[in-house]
Short mmCIF file of C-alpha atoms and ligand atoms in Angstrom, two decimals:
data_model
loop_
_atom_site.label_atom_id
_atom_site.label_comp_id
_atom_site.label_asym_id
_atom_site.label_seq_id
_atom_site.Cartn_x
_atom_site.Cartn_y
_atom_site.Cartn_z
CA MET U 1248 -32.99 11.42 16.35
CA SER U 1249 -31.76 10.98 19.73
CA ASP U 1250 -33.45 12.73 23.16
CA PRO U 1251 -31.41 15.64 23.85
CA TYR U 1252 -31.72 15.90 27.28
CA GLU U 1253 -30.75 12.15 27.37
CA SER U 1254 -27.86 12.96 25.19
CA ALA U 1255 -26.45 15.20 27.32
CA LEU U 1256 -26.70 13.29 30.31
CA ASN U 1257 -24.88 10.93 28.31
CA PHE U 1258 -22.01 13.01 27.86
CA LEU U 1259 -21.96 14.62 30.90
CA ASP U 1260 -21.60 11.09 32.42
CA SER U 1261 -19.08 10.25 29.81
CA ILE U 1262 -16.34 12.41 31.90
CA ARG U 1263 -17.02 11.27 35.34
CA ASP U 1264 -13.46 9.19 35.01
CA ASN U 1265 -11.47 12.35 33.70
CA LEU U 1266 -12.46 14.24 36.97
CA PRO U 1267 -10.84 14.54 40.22
CA GLU U 1268 -11.72 11.54 42.93
CA ASP U 1269 -13.43 13.48 45.29
CA TYR U 1270 -14.97 15.58 42.87
CA ARG U 1271 -17.26 12.43 41.34
CA PRO U 1272 -19.94 11.87 43.55
CA TYR U 1273 -21.21 15.72 43.04
CA LEU U 1274 -21.52 14.95 39.14
CA GLN U 1275 -25.03 13.70 40.28
CA ARG U 1276 -26.36 16.74 41.39
CA LEU U 1277 -25.48 18.28 37.72
CA GLN U 1278 -27.64 15.11 36.48
CA GLN U 1279 -30.38 16.60 39.18
CA PRO U 1280 -31.88 19.93 37.78
CA GLN U 1281 -33.06 22.48 40.14
CA ASN U 1282 -36.28 23.88 38.94
CA LEU U 1283 -38.72 23.62 35.98
CA VAL U 1284 -41.55 26.39 35.81
CA GLN U 1285 -44.26 24.98 33.27
CA GLY U 1286 -47.63 26.52 32.51
CA ASP U 1287 -50.48 27.06 29.45
CA LEU U 1288 -50.21 30.79 28.20
CA GLU U 1289 -53.65 31.90 27.49
CA VAL U 1290 -53.37 34.04 24.51
CA LYS U 1291 -55.91 36.48 22.56
CA MET U 1292 -55.41 36.17 18.78
CA ASP U 1293 -56.35 38.64 16.60
CA ASP U 1294 -59.49 37.12 15.95
CA GLY U 1295 -60.94 37.83 19.63
CA SER U 1296 -60.24 33.91 19.80
CA MET U 1297 -58.13 32.69 23.13
CA GLN U 1298 -55.58 29.73 22.48
CA LYS U 1299 -53.11 28.09 24.75
CA PHE U 1300 -49.58 27.47 24.10
CA ARG U 1301 -47.30 25.09 26.45
CA ALA U 1302 -44.60 27.12 27.96
CA TYR U 1303 -41.08 26.64 30.15
CA ARG U 1304 -38.51 28.26 32.60
CA PHE U 1305 -36.29 25.84 33.44
CA GLN U 1306 -33.48 26.33 36.04
CA HIS U 1307 -30.92 23.76 35.94
CA ASN U 1308 -28.02 24.80 38.39
CA ASN U 1309 -26.92 27.80 40.00
CA ALA U 1310 -24.05 27.30 42.17
CA LEU U 1311 -21.70 29.68 39.91
CA GLY U 1312 -24.24 32.58 39.67
CA PRO U 1313 -28.01 33.64 38.82
CA TYR U 1314 -29.43 30.86 36.24
CA LYS U 1315 -28.80 32.38 32.56
CA GLY U 1316 -30.59 31.65 29.51
CA GLY U 1317 -32.23 32.32 26.30
CA ILE U 1318 -36.00 31.89 25.23
CA ARG U 1319 -36.96 29.60 22.14
CA PHE U 1320 -40.13 30.13 20.45
CA HIS U 1321 -40.46 27.06 18.67
CA LYS U 1322 -43.40 24.34 17.27
CA GLN U 1323 -40.55 21.53 18.64
CA VAL U 1324 -40.06 23.24 22.00
CA SER U 1325 -39.82 20.46 24.48
CA GLU U 1326 -39.33 19.71 28.12
CA SER U 1327 -36.46 17.33 26.92
CA GLU U 1328 -34.99 20.23 24.81
CA VAL U 1329 -35.26 22.99 27.05
CA LYS U 1330 -33.43 20.71 30.02
CA ALA U 1331 -30.74 19.76 27.56
CA LEU U 1332 -30.51 23.59 26.49
CA GLY U 1333 -30.40 24.62 30.03
CA LEU U 1334 -28.05 22.30 31.04
CA TRP U 1335 -25.60 23.34 28.32
CA MET U 1336 -26.11 26.88 29.39
CA ALA U 1337 -24.69 26.05 33.19
CA LEU U 1338 -21.61 24.38 31.29
CA LYS U 1339 -21.65 27.14 29.21
CA THR U 1340 -21.31 30.15 31.37
CA SER U 1341 -18.72 28.05 33.57
CA ILE U 1342 -16.17 27.43 31.06
CA ALA U 1343 -16.82 31.52 29.61
CA GLY U 1344 -15.73 32.12 33.41
CA ILE U 1345 -18.69 34.63 33.67
CA PRO U 1346 -20.65 34.50 37.20
CA TYR U 1347 -24.12 32.65 36.11
CA GLY U 1348 -25.43 29.10 36.49
CA GLY U 1349 -27.55 27.76 33.48
CA GLY U 1350 -31.21 28.00 32.47
CA LYS U 1351 -33.22 27.89 29.85
CA GLY U 1352 -37.17 28.79 28.53
CA GLY U 1353 -39.36 27.86 25.58
CA VAL U 1354 -42.36 28.02 24.06
CA VAL U 1355 -44.12 25.44 21.89
CA ILE U 1356 -45.06 27.90 19.11
CA ASP U 1357 -44.69 28.72 15.22
CA PRO U 1358 -44.25 32.23 15.50
CA ALA U 1359 -44.64 32.49 11.44
CA GLN U 1360 -48.30 31.67 11.49
CA LEU U 1361 -48.52 34.64 14.58
CA SER U 1362 -48.87 38.88 13.78
CA GLN U 1363 -46.77 40.88 15.48
CA LYS U 1364 -49.47 42.02 17.97
CA GLU U 1365 -50.17 38.20 18.77
CA LEU U 1366 -46.43 37.75 19.33
CA GLU U 1367 -46.28 40.65 21.83
CA ASN U 1368 -49.33 38.54 23.71
CA VAL U 1369 -47.39 35.83 23.45
CA SER U 1370 -44.00 37.43 24.76
CA ARG U 1371 -46.20 39.58 27.83
CA ALA U 1372 -48.29 36.37 28.72
CA TYR U 1373 -44.94 34.14 29.07
CA MET U 1374 -43.37 36.78 31.52
CA ARG U 1375 -46.40 36.46 33.57
CA LEU U 1376 -45.99 33.03 33.63
CA VAL U 1377 -42.43 33.43 35.14
CA ALA U 1378 -41.96 36.75 36.86
CA GLN U 1379 -41.82 35.46 40.44
CA HIS U 1380 -39.08 33.29 39.60
CA ILE U 1381 -36.69 35.08 37.92
CA GLY U 1382 -34.72 38.65 38.50
CA PRO U 1383 -31.35 40.25 37.89
CA ASP U 1384 -29.86 38.10 40.76
CA ARG U 1385 -31.66 35.10 40.35
CA ASP U 1386 -32.41 34.10 36.71
CA ILE U 1387 -31.51 36.71 33.76
CA PRO U 1388 -33.47 35.09 30.49
CA ALA U 1389 -32.48 36.29 26.42
CA PRO U 1390 -32.97 35.41 23.04
CA ASP U 1391 -32.61 32.29 21.36
CA VAL U 1392 -34.29 30.89 18.31
CA ASN U 1393 -37.09 33.33 16.79
CA THR U 1394 -36.50 35.72 19.77
CA ASP U 1395 -35.07 39.36 19.42
CA SER U 1396 -34.60 42.41 21.06
CA GLN U 1397 -38.45 43.39 20.29
CA VAL U 1398 -39.56 40.33 22.39
CA MET U 1399 -36.98 41.20 25.02
CA ALA U 1400 -38.11 44.79 25.14
CA TRP U 1401 -42.09 43.60 25.42
CA MET U 1402 -41.11 40.64 28.29
CA LEU U 1403 -39.03 43.50 29.98
CA ASP U 1404 -41.56 45.84 30.06
CA GLU U 1405 -44.40 43.54 31.24
CA TYR U 1406 -41.85 42.67 33.94
CA GLU U 1407 -41.48 45.86 34.85
CA LYS U 1408 -45.12 46.44 35.23
CA ILE U 1409 -45.20 43.87 37.59
CA LEU U 1410 -42.54 45.13 39.61
CA LYS U 1411 -43.79 48.75 39.20
CA HIS U 1412 -40.16 49.77 38.59
CA HIS U 1413 -37.64 49.86 36.01
CA ALA U 1414 -35.31 46.33 36.00
CA PRO U 1415 -33.00 46.27 33.07
CA ALA U 1416 -30.80 43.93 34.41
CA VAL U 1417 -33.45 41.16 34.37
CA ILE U 1418 -32.87 40.57 30.92
CA THR U 1419 -30.60 40.81 28.11
CA GLY U 1420 -30.34 40.97 24.38
CA LYS U 1421 -32.76 44.82 24.81
CA PRO U 1422 -32.91 47.01 22.51
CA ILE U 1423 -29.81 50.00 23.11
CA GLU U 1424 -32.56 52.29 23.86
CA LEU U 1425 -33.80 50.17 26.96
CA GLY U 1426 -30.15 49.11 27.93
CA GLY U 1427 -28.82 46.94 25.43
CA SER U 1428 -25.50 46.65 25.03
CA ALA U 1429 -23.59 47.70 21.63
CA GLY U 1430 -21.97 44.73 20.00
CA ARG U 1431 -24.71 42.37 21.30
CA THR U 1432 -27.05 41.32 18.23
CA LYS U 1433 -23.38 39.86 16.18
CA ALA U 1434 -21.87 38.89 19.65
CA THR U 1435 -22.68 35.21 18.95
CA GLY U 1436 -21.36 34.73 15.27
CA TYR U 1437 -18.21 37.59 15.31
CA GLY U 1438 -17.45 35.29 18.74
CA GLY U 1439 -17.12 31.93 16.80
CA VAL U 1440 -14.94 33.64 14.14
CA LEU U 1441 -12.64 34.44 17.07
CA ALA U 1442 -12.91 30.93 18.52
CA LEU U 1443 -11.90 30.07 14.75
CA HIS U 1444 -8.79 32.32 14.74
CA PHE U 1445 -7.59 30.92 17.64
CA LEU U 1446 -7.90 27.63 16.94
CA LYS U 1447 -5.97 28.34 14.23
CA LYS U 1448 -3.06 29.42 15.22
CA ALA U 1449 -3.15 26.87 18.48
CA CYS U 1450 -3.24 24.16 15.96
CA ALA U 1451 -0.53 25.62 13.46
CA ASP U 1452 1.80 26.39 16.59
CA ALA U 1453 0.93 22.26 18.02
CA TYR U 1454 1.23 20.74 14.52
CA PRO U 1455 4.42 23.02 12.59
CA ASP U 1456 5.16 20.23 10.30
CA ASN U 1457 1.90 19.07 9.01
CA THR U 1458 2.26 21.14 5.81
CA ASN U 1459 -1.01 19.99 4.71
CA GLY U 1460 -2.99 21.00 7.66
CA TRP U 1461 -6.12 23.36 6.94
CA TYR U 1462 -4.30 25.69 9.68
CA HIS U 1463 -1.06 26.32 7.44
CA LYS U 1464 -3.58 27.51 4.80
CA LYS U 1465 -4.36 31.65 3.92
CA ARG U 1466 -7.73 32.64 5.23
CA ALA U 1467 -8.59 32.85 1.27
CA ASP U 1468 -8.12 29.50 1.25
CA ILE U 1469 -9.71 28.35 4.29
CA THR U 1470 -13.70 27.42 2.87
CA ILE U 1471 -16.26 27.60 5.13
CA ALA U 1472 -20.24 25.98 4.99
CA VAL U 1473 -22.67 27.46 7.49
CA GLN U 1474 -26.05 25.99 8.12
CA GLY U 1475 -28.25 28.16 9.23
CA PHE U 1476 -28.61 31.87 8.28
CA GLY U 1477 -30.49 33.67 11.15
CA ASN U 1478 -28.73 35.60 13.91
CA VAL U 1479 -26.09 33.23 14.66
CA GLY U 1480 -25.11 31.56 11.27
CA TYR U 1481 -25.51 35.34 9.71
CA TYR U 1482 -22.79 37.24 11.40
CA PHE U 1483 -20.47 33.85 11.76
CA ALA U 1484 -20.98 34.05 8.06
CA GLN U 1485 -20.81 37.91 7.70
CA THR U 1486 -17.73 38.04 10.19
CA ALA U 1487 -15.54 35.01 8.67
CA ALA U 1488 -16.04 36.97 5.09
CA SER U 1489 -14.88 40.44 6.13
CA GLU U 1490 -11.95 38.63 8.19
CA GLY U 1491 -10.78 37.61 4.92
CA TYR U 1492 -11.69 33.76 5.05
CA ARG U 1493 -14.07 32.13 1.90
CA VAL U 1494 -17.83 31.34 3.26
CA VAL U 1495 -18.69 28.64 0.16
CA ALA U 1496 -22.43 27.64 1.21
CA VAL U 1497 -24.85 28.81 3.57
CA SER U 1498 -28.26 27.68 3.96
CA ASP U 1499 -31.90 28.16 5.99
CA SER U 1500 -34.75 26.06 6.58
CA LYS U 1501 -35.52 26.30 2.87
CA GLY U 1502 -32.39 25.09 1.51
CA GLY U 1503 -28.80 26.40 0.58
CA ILE U 1504 -26.47 27.94 -1.84
CA TYR U 1505 -23.07 27.15 -2.72
CA ALA U 1506 -20.13 29.25 -4.39
CA GLU U 1507 -16.87 28.09 -5.10
CA ASN U 1508 -15.25 31.13 -5.34
CA GLY U 1509 -17.31 32.44 -2.06
CA LEU U 1510 -20.17 34.13 -0.74
CA ASP U 1511 -21.06 37.73 0.48
CA PRO U 1512 -23.20 37.35 3.22
CA GLN U 1513 -24.34 40.93 3.21
CA ALA U 1514 -25.78 40.75 -0.18
CA VAL U 1515 -27.22 37.04 0.86
CA LEU U 1516 -28.76 38.54 3.67
CA GLN U 1517 -30.41 41.59 1.97
CA SER U 1518 -31.90 38.89 -1.12
CA LYS U 1519 -33.30 36.66 1.73
CA GLU U 1520 -34.84 39.91 3.55
CA LYS U 1521 -36.87 40.45 0.40
CA ASN U 1522 -37.43 36.86 -0.98
CA GLY U 1523 -37.57 34.85 2.25
CA SER U 1524 -34.54 32.27 1.69
CA VAL U 1525 -31.30 32.14 0.86
CA THR U 1526 -31.99 30.51 -1.90
CA ALA U 1527 -33.46 33.41 -3.68
CA TYR U 1528 -29.60 34.58 -4.55
CA THR U 1529 -28.59 33.65 -7.38
CA VAL U 1530 -25.21 35.59 -8.23
CA GLY U 1531 -22.61 32.89 -9.40
CA SER U 1532 -24.18 30.35 -6.94
CA ALA U 1533 -25.65 27.01 -7.20
CA ILE U 1534 -28.63 25.48 -4.94
CA ILE U 1535 -28.02 23.02 -2.73
CA THR U 1536 -29.66 21.11 -0.03
CA ASN U 1537 -28.93 21.46 3.36
CA GLU U 1538 -27.91 17.57 3.89
CA GLU U 1539 -25.31 18.29 0.63
CA LEU U 1540 -24.17 21.36 2.63
CA LEU U 1541 -23.12 19.21 5.33
CA LYS U 1542 -21.31 16.76 3.04
CA LEU U 1543 -19.14 19.41 1.22
CA ASN U 1544 -15.60 19.10 0.75
CA VAL U 1545 -14.35 22.36 2.53
CA ASP U 1546 -12.42 22.72 5.50
CA ILE U 1547 -15.12 23.89 8.05
CA ILE U 1548 -18.56 23.28 8.73
CA VAL U 1549 -20.68 25.53 10.89
CA PRO U 1550 -24.14 24.17 11.98
CA SER U 1551 -25.50 26.97 13.14
CA ALA U 1552 -29.39 25.96 13.37
CA LEU U 1553 -30.87 23.44 15.34
CA GLU U 1554 -29.67 20.54 17.52
CA GLY U 1555 -29.65 17.23 15.56
CA ALA U 1556 -28.10 18.09 12.49
CA ILE U 1557 -25.16 15.88 12.43
CA HIS U 1558 -26.88 12.20 13.56
CA ALA U 1559 -26.01 8.64 12.99
CA ASP U 1560 -27.04 8.73 9.37
CA ASN U 1561 -25.42 11.43 8.38
CA ALA U 1562 -21.96 11.75 10.52
CA ASP U 1563 -20.14 9.17 8.37
CA HIS U 1564 -20.17 11.90 5.01
CA ILE U 1565 -19.14 14.60 6.79
CA GLN U 1566 -15.90 15.15 5.13
CA ALA U 1567 -14.89 18.66 6.54
CA PRO U 1568 -11.76 18.06 9.55
CA VAL U 1569 -13.39 20.95 11.64
CA ILE U 1570 -16.95 21.37 12.58
CA ILE U 1571 -17.57 24.80 15.06
CA GLU U 1572 -21.01 24.43 16.72
CA MET U 1573 -22.48 27.45 16.84
CA ALA U 1574 -25.76 25.93 17.12
CA ASN U 1575 -26.49 24.07 20.63
CA GLY U 1576 -26.14 20.29 20.59
CA PRO U 1577 -26.41 20.36 16.88
CA ILE U 1578 -24.53 16.69 16.95
CA THR U 1579 -25.96 13.94 18.66
CA SER U 1580 -24.04 11.97 21.21
CA GLU U 1581 -23.44 8.96 18.13
CA ALA U 1582 -22.68 11.32 15.82
CA ASP U 1583 -20.10 12.61 17.93
CA ASP U 1584 -18.53 9.03 18.61
CA ILE U 1585 -18.08 8.39 15.06
CA LEU U 1586 -16.59 11.97 14.36
CA SER U 1587 -14.24 11.57 16.80
CA LYS U 1588 -13.31 7.74 15.75
CA LYS U 1589 -12.23 9.79 12.12
CA ASP U 1590 -9.88 12.37 14.29
CA MET U 1591 -12.32 15.24 13.18
CA LEU U 1592 -11.78 18.34 15.52
CA THR U 1593 -15.06 19.63 17.28
CA VAL U 1594 -15.22 22.81 18.37
CA PRO U 1595 -18.03 22.15 21.27
CA ASP U 1596 -21.00 24.56 21.33
CA ILE U 1597 -20.40 25.69 25.17
CA PHE U 1598 -17.31 27.52 23.82
CA ALA U 1599 -17.87 27.97 20.39
CA ASN U 1600 -21.18 30.01 20.97
CA ALA U 1601 -20.44 31.62 24.21
CA GLY U 1602 -19.64 35.07 22.93
CA GLY U 1603 -23.47 35.62 22.88
CA VAL U 1604 -23.92 34.96 26.70
CA ILE U 1605 -20.18 36.74 27.50
CA VAL U 1606 -22.15 39.61 25.80
CA SER U 1607 -24.97 39.34 27.77
CA TYR U 1608 -23.32 39.37 30.82
CA LEU U 1609 -21.73 43.05 29.73
CA GLU U 1610 -24.76 44.16 29.14
CA TRP U 1611 -25.86 42.72 32.73
CA VAL U 1612 -23.10 44.91 34.04
CA GLN U 1613 -23.51 48.15 32.48
CA ASN U 1614 -27.16 47.92 33.66
CA ARG U 1615 -26.23 47.54 36.79
CA THR U 1616 -23.61 50.01 36.96
CA GLY U 1617 -25.37 52.72 34.79
CA LEU U 1618 -21.83 53.17 32.39
CA TYR U 1619 -22.06 52.10 28.89
CA TRP U 1620 -19.46 51.26 26.69
CA LYS U 1621 -18.79 51.81 23.03
CA GLU U 1622 -18.93 48.48 20.85
CA HIS U 1623 -15.31 48.40 20.52
CA GLU U 1624 -14.52 48.36 24.08
CA VAL U 1625 -17.53 44.97 24.39
CA ASP U 1626 -15.72 43.58 21.33
CA GLN U 1627 -12.81 43.64 23.21
CA LYS U 1628 -13.73 42.61 26.51
CA LEU U 1629 -15.39 39.78 24.31
CA GLU U 1630 -12.08 38.93 22.72
CA GLU U 1631 -9.97 38.94 26.33
CA LEU U 1632 -13.14 36.76 27.77
CA MET U 1633 -13.08 34.29 24.43
CA GLN U 1634 -9.15 34.04 24.56
CA LYS U 1635 -8.93 32.85 28.27
CA ALA U 1636 -11.63 30.38 27.84
CA PHE U 1637 -10.02 29.22 24.53
CA ASP U 1638 -6.60 28.96 26.53
CA VAL U 1639 -7.40 26.76 29.09
CA MET U 1640 -9.75 24.64 26.96
CA TRP U 1641 -6.65 24.20 24.52
CA GLY U 1642 -4.35 23.85 27.65
CA LYS U 1643 -6.25 20.84 29.12
CA HIS U 1644 -7.17 18.91 25.42
CA LEU U 1645 -3.52 18.74 25.44
CA GLU U 1646 -3.14 17.61 29.06
CA LEU U 1647 -5.97 15.06 28.26
CA LYS U 1648 -4.25 14.11 25.28
CA ASP U 1649 -0.67 13.56 26.56
CA SER U 1650 -2.31 11.53 29.35
CA GLN U 1651 -4.55 8.84 27.41
CA GLY U 1652 -3.33 8.93 23.69
CA SER U 1653 -6.69 11.22 22.46
CA ALA U 1654 -9.35 13.46 23.95
CA THR U 1655 -11.59 15.69 22.32
CA LEU U 1656 -12.38 19.58 22.75
CA ARG U 1657 -15.86 18.62 24.34
CA MET U 1658 -14.28 16.37 26.77
CA ALA U 1659 -11.42 19.30 27.84
CA ALA U 1660 -14.32 22.27 27.79
CA TYR U 1661 -16.76 19.87 29.82
CA VAL U 1662 -14.04 18.06 32.58
CA LEU U 1663 -13.62 22.35 33.30
CA ALA U 1664 -16.67 23.33 33.16
CA VAL U 1665 -17.75 20.95 35.48
CA GLU U 1666 -14.89 21.27 37.61
CA ARG U 1667 -15.31 24.87 38.35
CA ILE U 1668 -19.29 23.89 38.95
CA ILE U 1669 -18.31 21.04 41.35
CA LYS U 1670 -15.97 23.22 43.38
CA ALA U 1671 -18.25 25.45 43.84
CA GLU U 1672 -20.92 23.39 44.96
CA MET U 1673 -18.15 21.97 47.60
CA LEU U 1674 -18.12 25.59 48.84
CA ARG U 1675 -21.57 26.06 49.41
CA ARG U 1676 -23.44 22.12 50.22
CA PRO U 1677 -20.34 19.82 51.09
CA LEU U 1678 -21.55 16.16 50.47
P1 NAD G 1838 -32.60 31.92 14.53
O1 NAD G 1838 -34.31 31.78 14.66
O2 NAD G 1838 -32.14 33.84 14.50
O3 NAD G 1838 -31.80 31.28 13.26
C1 NAD G 1838 -31.91 29.90 12.61
C2 NAD G 1838 -31.79 29.75 11.46
O4 NAD G 1838 -31.94 28.42 11.30
C3 NAD G 1838 -32.85 30.61 10.47
O5 NAD G 1838 -32.29 31.09 8.97
C4 NAD G 1838 -33.39 29.04 10.11
O6 NAD G 1838 -33.93 29.21 8.91
C5 NAD G 1838 -32.17 28.13 9.96
N1 NAD G 1838 -33.42 26.63 10.18
C6 NAD G 1838 -33.67 26.45 11.23
N2 NAD G 1838 -34.16 25.12 10.26
C7 NAD G 1838 -32.96 24.52 9.63
C8 NAD G 1838 -33.01 23.50 8.92
N3 NAD G 1838 -33.47 22.39 9.55
N4 NAD G 1838 -31.99 23.59 8.27
C9 NAD G 1838 -30.83 24.66 8.24
N5 NAD G 1838 -31.57 25.66 8.33
C10 NAD G 1838 -32.69 26.06 9.54
O7 NAD G 1838 -31.84 31.42 15.60
P2 NAD G 1838 -30.54 31.68 16.42
O8 NAD G 1838 -30.48 32.95 17.14
O9 NAD G 1838 -28.99 32.25 15.12
O10 NAD G 1838 -30.07 30.47 16.73
C11 NAD G 1838 -29.26 29.34 16.15
C12 NAD G 1838 -28.71 28.61 17.10
O11 NAD G 1838 -27.76 29.00 17.50
C13 NAD G 1838 -29.63 27.98 18.12
O12 NAD G 1838 -28.94 26.77 18.54
C14 NAD G 1838 -29.25 28.71 19.56
O13 NAD G 1838 -29.70 27.54 20.64
C15 NAD G 1838 -28.03 28.71 19.07
N6 NAD G 1838 -27.82 30.30 19.85
C16 NAD G 1838 -28.01 31.48 20.04
C17 NAD G 1838 -27.69 32.16 20.37
C18 NAD G 1838 -28.08 33.88 20.39
O14 NAD G 1838 -27.30 34.66 20.42
N7 NAD G 1838 -28.88 34.13 19.27
C19 NAD G 1838 -26.44 32.03 21.60
C20 NAD G 1838 -26.11 30.64 21.37
C21 NAD G 1838 -26.70 29.83 21.04
#
């Protein structure tokens, strides 16, 4: 698998010619991150021993506002991974039009091997490492892979202990009782389905004569395969199914299931919670591997697990005309080249999964004003922000397509996101 940060930098470089000439010299600033905090967490284990775990907080760019990005607990966390994720966060907050920069954090750890108490100790130790580098106006962490609202609660509590006062806006994705927002848990997956609605309509409007296009089908005939059935994958699958699309396959790290007539994601989740994997669900479905899921003859593939799932060796086998990137960086740059030559449409992660950070922003606004919105109000604000971001991205895509003959949605999203950051850089620190 290619190095994630190198891949991210390569793509950033590839947009150079699509930027206004006077913006180009600033691209270098975006390729030079601002700060990396790292250290070893010393954690007390249940048997009384102390163990060390490597931890990172990466702060990529804050021209548009405080750094913003999740914290991942995973054994594959590395410096390169947090840097790639932090860079993508800066682009994501920019394309979403919210007043943040980008950052990311992580701990090299396998949480499945830890007790609840050990997980709490890791979360608190992480906060002690980064507390002096973050804050509601400086850097605002959030959940990511294997970190949930309980982890955010422990981290918030540790931060407030250090500061000796309440500061709920320092971290988002909190439990409702500690200042979390209604609608945050489902927001990333829910936002991904909004992206699907917008794309379907935009394609149908742009290509009215292509009657074979997936976008002219009824929702019930649009087939979807979701790789990864955690927070993001589950809520994507559940929202898509409840909005009338046909989710025919889902998977987790242990494997996947396929049902031609569609799955009930809620029932699959119940079975997974009881048995540990989606593969235990057998009602009208067959077991498939994660690789088979990606190669299914469906309309839409939704990678929602980890980066690099679609790579140079399997990209050629993908049949779906559309990929919605709900994970961060699920397509390597080599695979991206292969897919764009095949004229496949990829909805880029920096837009498709922005629902989570948008509702994190709404949570932060609520924490700072002390006024709290109902779930339908949060959903409506999320939809407005996603629609606005989609419209400018789609407009740029058509504009680049007209001028160059072809342009990916990723190119359009990157150009817009980078232009906004560079504009802020020019106003702050002109070269
Ligand atoms: P999660 O830990 O809740 O779920 C991850 C899922 O992926 C689990 O079901 C796991 O079994 C599965 N998985 C792991 N390895 C796999 C493999 N090799 N093949 C298939 N499935 C595999 O994590 P999450 O919060 O849902 O995040 C998933 C992705 O979405 C990550 O890339 C994350 O950065 C991104 N993301 C998350 C959020 C958020 O709000 N949680 C927001 C934006 C982006």
